[in-house]
mmCIF file of C-alpha atoms and ligand atoms in Angstrom:
data_model
loop_
_atom_site.group_PDB
_atom_site.id
_atom_site.type_symbol
_atom_site.label_atom_id
_atom_site.label_comp_id
_atom_site.label_asym_id
_atom_site.label_seq_id
_atom_site.Cartn_x
_atom_site.Cartn_y
_atom_site.Cartn_z
ATOM 1 C CA MET K 22 -72.425 45.137 17.631
ATOM 2 C CA ALA K 23 -71.669 46.262 14.139
ATOM 3 C CA LEU K 24 -74.126 45.863 11.549
ATOM 4 C CA ILE K 25 -71.718 45.498 8.809
ATOM 5 C CA ARG K 26 -68.225 44.667 8.718
ATOM 6 C CA TRP K 27 -65.737 45.459 6.221
ATOM 7 C CA ASP K 28 -63.637 42.658 4.563
ATOM 8 C CA ASP K 29 -61.841 41.753 1.325
ATOM 9 C CA GLY K 30 -64.837 40.747 -0.291
ATOM 10 C CA LEU K 31 -65.825 44.516 -0.427
ATOM 11 C CA SER K 32 -62.572 45.766 -1.816
ATOM 12 C CA VAL K 33 -62.451 47.331 -5.051
ATOM 13 C CA LYS K 34 -58.888 47.155 -5.611
ATOM 14 C CA VAL K 35 -58.266 51.074 -4.942
ATOM 15 C CA ALA K 36 -57.212 51.925 -1.649
ATOM 16 C CA SER K 37 -58.651 55.494 -1.313
ATOM 17 C CA ILE K 38 -61.852 54.074 -1.993
ATOM 18 C CA ASP K 39 -61.601 51.136 -0.074
ATOM 19 C CA GLN K 40 -61.084 53.476 3.049
ATOM 20 C CA GLN K 41 -63.911 55.782 2.065
ATOM 21 C CA HIS K 42 -66.078 52.545 1.898
ATOM 22 C CA GLN K 43 -65.061 51.615 5.314
ATOM 23 C CA LYS K 44 -65.664 55.113 6.800
ATOM 24 C CA LEU K 45 -69.216 54.893 5.243
ATOM 25 C CA ILE K 46 -69.438 51.373 7.042
ATOM 26 C CA ASP K 47 -68.169 53.005 10.632
ATOM 27 C CA MET K 48 -70.885 55.646 10.080
ATOM 28 C CA ILE K 49 -73.700 53.222 9.268
ATOM 29 C CA ASN K 50 -72.606 51.105 12.331
ATOM 30 C CA ASP K 51 -72.358 54.325 14.584
ATOM 31 C CA LEU K 52 -75.892 55.384 13.557
ATOM 32 C CA SER K 53 -77.104 51.766 14.054
ATOM 33 C CA ASN K 54 -75.803 51.624 17.579
ATOM 34 C CA ALA K 55 -76.935 55.367 18.380
ATOM 35 C CA MET K 56 -80.488 54.178 17.423
ATOM 36 C CA LYS K 57 -80.418 50.613 19.532
ATOM 37 C CA GLN K 58 -79.047 52.592 22.277
ATOM 38 C CA GLY K 59 -81.881 55.187 22.021
ATOM 39 C CA LYS K 60 -79.901 58.210 21.968
ATOM 40 C CA GLY K 61 -81.420 61.418 21.435
ATOM 41 C CA LYS K 62 -82.901 63.257 18.451
ATOM 42 C CA GLU K 63 -79.951 65.545 18.255
ATOM 43 C CA VAL K 64 -77.487 62.999 18.638
ATOM 44 C CA ILE K 65 -79.197 60.730 15.786
ATOM 45 C CA GLY K 66 -79.926 63.705 13.838
ATOM 46 C CA GLU K 67 -76.427 64.771 13.659
ATOM 47 C CA THR K 68 -75.049 61.559 13.008
ATOM 48 C CA ILE K 69 -77.481 61.087 10.005
ATOM 49 C CA ASN K 70 -76.191 64.408 8.592
ATOM 50 C CA GLY K 71 -72.603 63.320 8.909
ATOM 51 C CA LEU K 72 -73.584 60.090 7.022
ATOM 52 C CA ILE K 73 -75.418 62.272 4.202
ATOM 53 C CA SER K 74 -72.455 64.648 3.569
ATOM 54 C CA TYR K 75 -69.761 61.952 3.648
ATOM 55 C CA THR K 76 -72.000 60.022 1.386
ATOM 56 C CA ARG K 77 -72.461 62.689 -1.060
ATOM 57 C CA ASP K 78 -68.687 63.584 -0.829
ATOM 58 C CA HIS K 79 -67.643 60.017 -1.390
ATOM 59 C CA PHE K 80 -70.021 59.533 -4.270
ATOM 60 C CA ARG K 81 -68.713 62.810 -5.735
ATOM 61 C CA LYS K 82 -65.070 61.614 -5.589
ATOM 62 C CA GLU K 83 -66.090 58.482 -7.730
ATOM 63 C CA GLU K 84 -67.958 60.377 -10.197
ATOM 64 C CA ILE K 85 -65.008 62.589 -10.883
ATOM 65 C CA TYR K 86 -63.025 59.644 -11.743
ATOM 66 C CA PHE K 87 -65.781 58.175 -14.210
ATOM 67 C CA ASP K 88 -65.774 61.409 -15.744
ATOM 68 C CA LYS K 89 -62.094 61.702 -16.157
ATOM 69 C CA PHE K 90 -61.500 57.988 -17.139
ATOM 70 C CA GLY K 91 -64.594 57.832 -19.530
ATOM 71 C CA TYR K 92 -66.018 54.889 -17.571
ATOM 72 C CA GLU K 93 -68.628 53.306 -19.582
ATOM 73 C CA ASP K 94 -71.260 52.650 -16.860
ATOM 74 C CA THR K 95 -71.040 56.428 -15.680
ATOM 75 C CA ASP K 96 -74.930 57.173 -16.334
ATOM 76 C CA SER K 97 -76.299 54.257 -14.633
ATOM 77 C CA HIS K 98 -74.054 54.579 -11.732
ATOM 78 C CA LYS K 99 -74.850 58.087 -11.360
ATOM 79 C CA LYS K 100 -78.402 57.194 -11.477
ATOM 80 C CA GLU K 101 -77.812 54.513 -8.326
ATOM 81 C CA HIS K 102 -76.188 57.289 -6.213
ATOM 82 C CA ALA K 103 -78.741 59.933 -6.858
ATOM 83 C CA ALA K 104 -81.346 57.282 -5.880
ATOM 84 C CA PHE K 105 -79.654 56.466 -2.626
ATOM 85 C CA VAL K 106 -78.965 60.081 -1.704
ATOM 86 C CA GLN K 107 -82.549 60.999 -2.256
ATOM 87 C CA LYS K 108 -83.525 57.738 -0.224
ATOM 88 C CA VAL K 109 -81.395 58.691 2.457
ATOM 89 C CA GLY K 110 -82.921 62.200 2.501
ATOM 90 C CA GLU K 111 -86.153 60.838 2.646
ATOM 91 C CA PHE K 112 -85.257 58.975 5.780
ATOM 92 C CA LYS K 113 -83.774 62.154 7.437
ATOM 93 C CA SER K 114 -87.265 64.127 6.972
ATOM 94 C CA GLY K 115 -89.004 61.100 8.197
ATOM 95 C CA PHE K 116 -86.756 61.255 11.303
ATOM 96 C CA GLU K 117 -87.297 64.686 11.905
ATOM 97 C CA LYS K 118 -90.801 64.613 11.423
ATOM 98 C CA GLY K 119 -90.718 62.065 14.643
ATOM 99 C CA ASN K 120 -91.183 58.794 12.233
ATOM 100 C CA LEU K 121 -89.000 56.572 14.216
ATOM 101 C CA SER K 122 -90.541 53.466 13.378
ATOM 102 C CA LEU K 123 -88.651 53.180 10.109
ATOM 103 C CA THR K 124 -85.508 52.621 12.355
ATOM 104 C CA VAL K 125 -84.861 48.844 11.837
ATOM 105 C CA GLU K 126 -86.087 48.823 7.995
ATOM 106 C CA VAL K 127 -83.961 52.095 7.366
ATOM 107 C CA MET K 128 -80.891 50.623 9.029
ATOM 108 C CA LYS K 129 -81.235 47.233 6.983
ATOM 109 C CA PHE K 130 -81.831 49.469 3.708
ATOM 110 C CA LEU K 131 -78.564 51.179 4.396
ATOM 111 C CA SER K 132 -76.451 48.377 5.150
ATOM 112 C CA ASP K 133 -77.689 46.269 2.221
ATOM 113 C CA TRP K 134 -77.561 48.896 -0.445
ATOM 114 C CA LEU K 135 -74.117 49.695 0.432
ATOM 115 C CA GLN K 136 -72.829 46.214 0.646
ATOM 116 C CA ASN K 137 -74.590 45.249 -2.635
ATOM 117 C CA HIS K 138 -73.676 48.700 -4.448
ATOM 118 C CA ILE K 139 -70.067 47.872 -3.809
ATOM 119 C CA LYS K 140 -70.301 44.226 -4.835
ATOM 120 C CA ALA K 141 -72.338 44.803 -7.856
ATOM 121 C CA SER K 142 -71.550 48.527 -9.228
ATOM 122 C CA ASP K 143 -68.367 49.654 -7.563
ATOM 123 C CA LYS K 144 -66.463 46.522 -8.287
ATOM 124 C CA LYS K 145 -67.210 47.071 -12.093
ATOM 125 C CA TYR K 146 -65.217 49.944 -12.331
ATOM 126 C CA ALA K 147 -61.998 48.225 -10.537
ATOM 127 C CA ALA K 148 -60.390 47.482 -13.838
ATOM 128 C CA CYS K 149 -61.147 50.606 -15.573
ATOM 129 C CA PHE K 150 -59.752 52.465 -12.431
ATOM 130 C CA ASN K 151 -56.713 50.251 -12.269
ATOM 131 C CA GLU K 152 -56.219 50.506 -16.065
ATOM 132 C CA ASN K 153 -55.804 54.497 -15.232
ATOM 133 C CA GLY K 154 -53.189 53.764 -12.893
ATOM 134 C CA LEU K 155 -55.385 54.209 -9.929
ATOM 135 C CA ARG K 156 -54.596 51.781 -7.174
HETATM 136 FE FE1 LIG C 465 -70.566 53.998 -6.260
#
């Protein structure tokens, strides 16, 4: 069962970014399913690594547009990204140390963070991106 579902309420009105958000949601759902199914450390470790690298890549893409378009909330938005990357990194090292009791909380953190971030922060750049011709 999916932990998060993408719907129009999560759209930032930029097709490429909506696609990246959908992929992130898929990856969080995959991680949640792998954990619920009690998959091995190796499979879960790879899933986490995939999520981390895709997340970094996605944040970088957004940030390139912030810089290019002179987006006004660039600094605070970049800080949110950095805090999330750090948090997921902590989760990964906890997992590698065998700290599996974090599982349910961590999955809730990931899914809540992503949805709140898209709704509260990403949607704020929609108008700026659209004005600069990105749709
Ligand atoms: Fe963002």
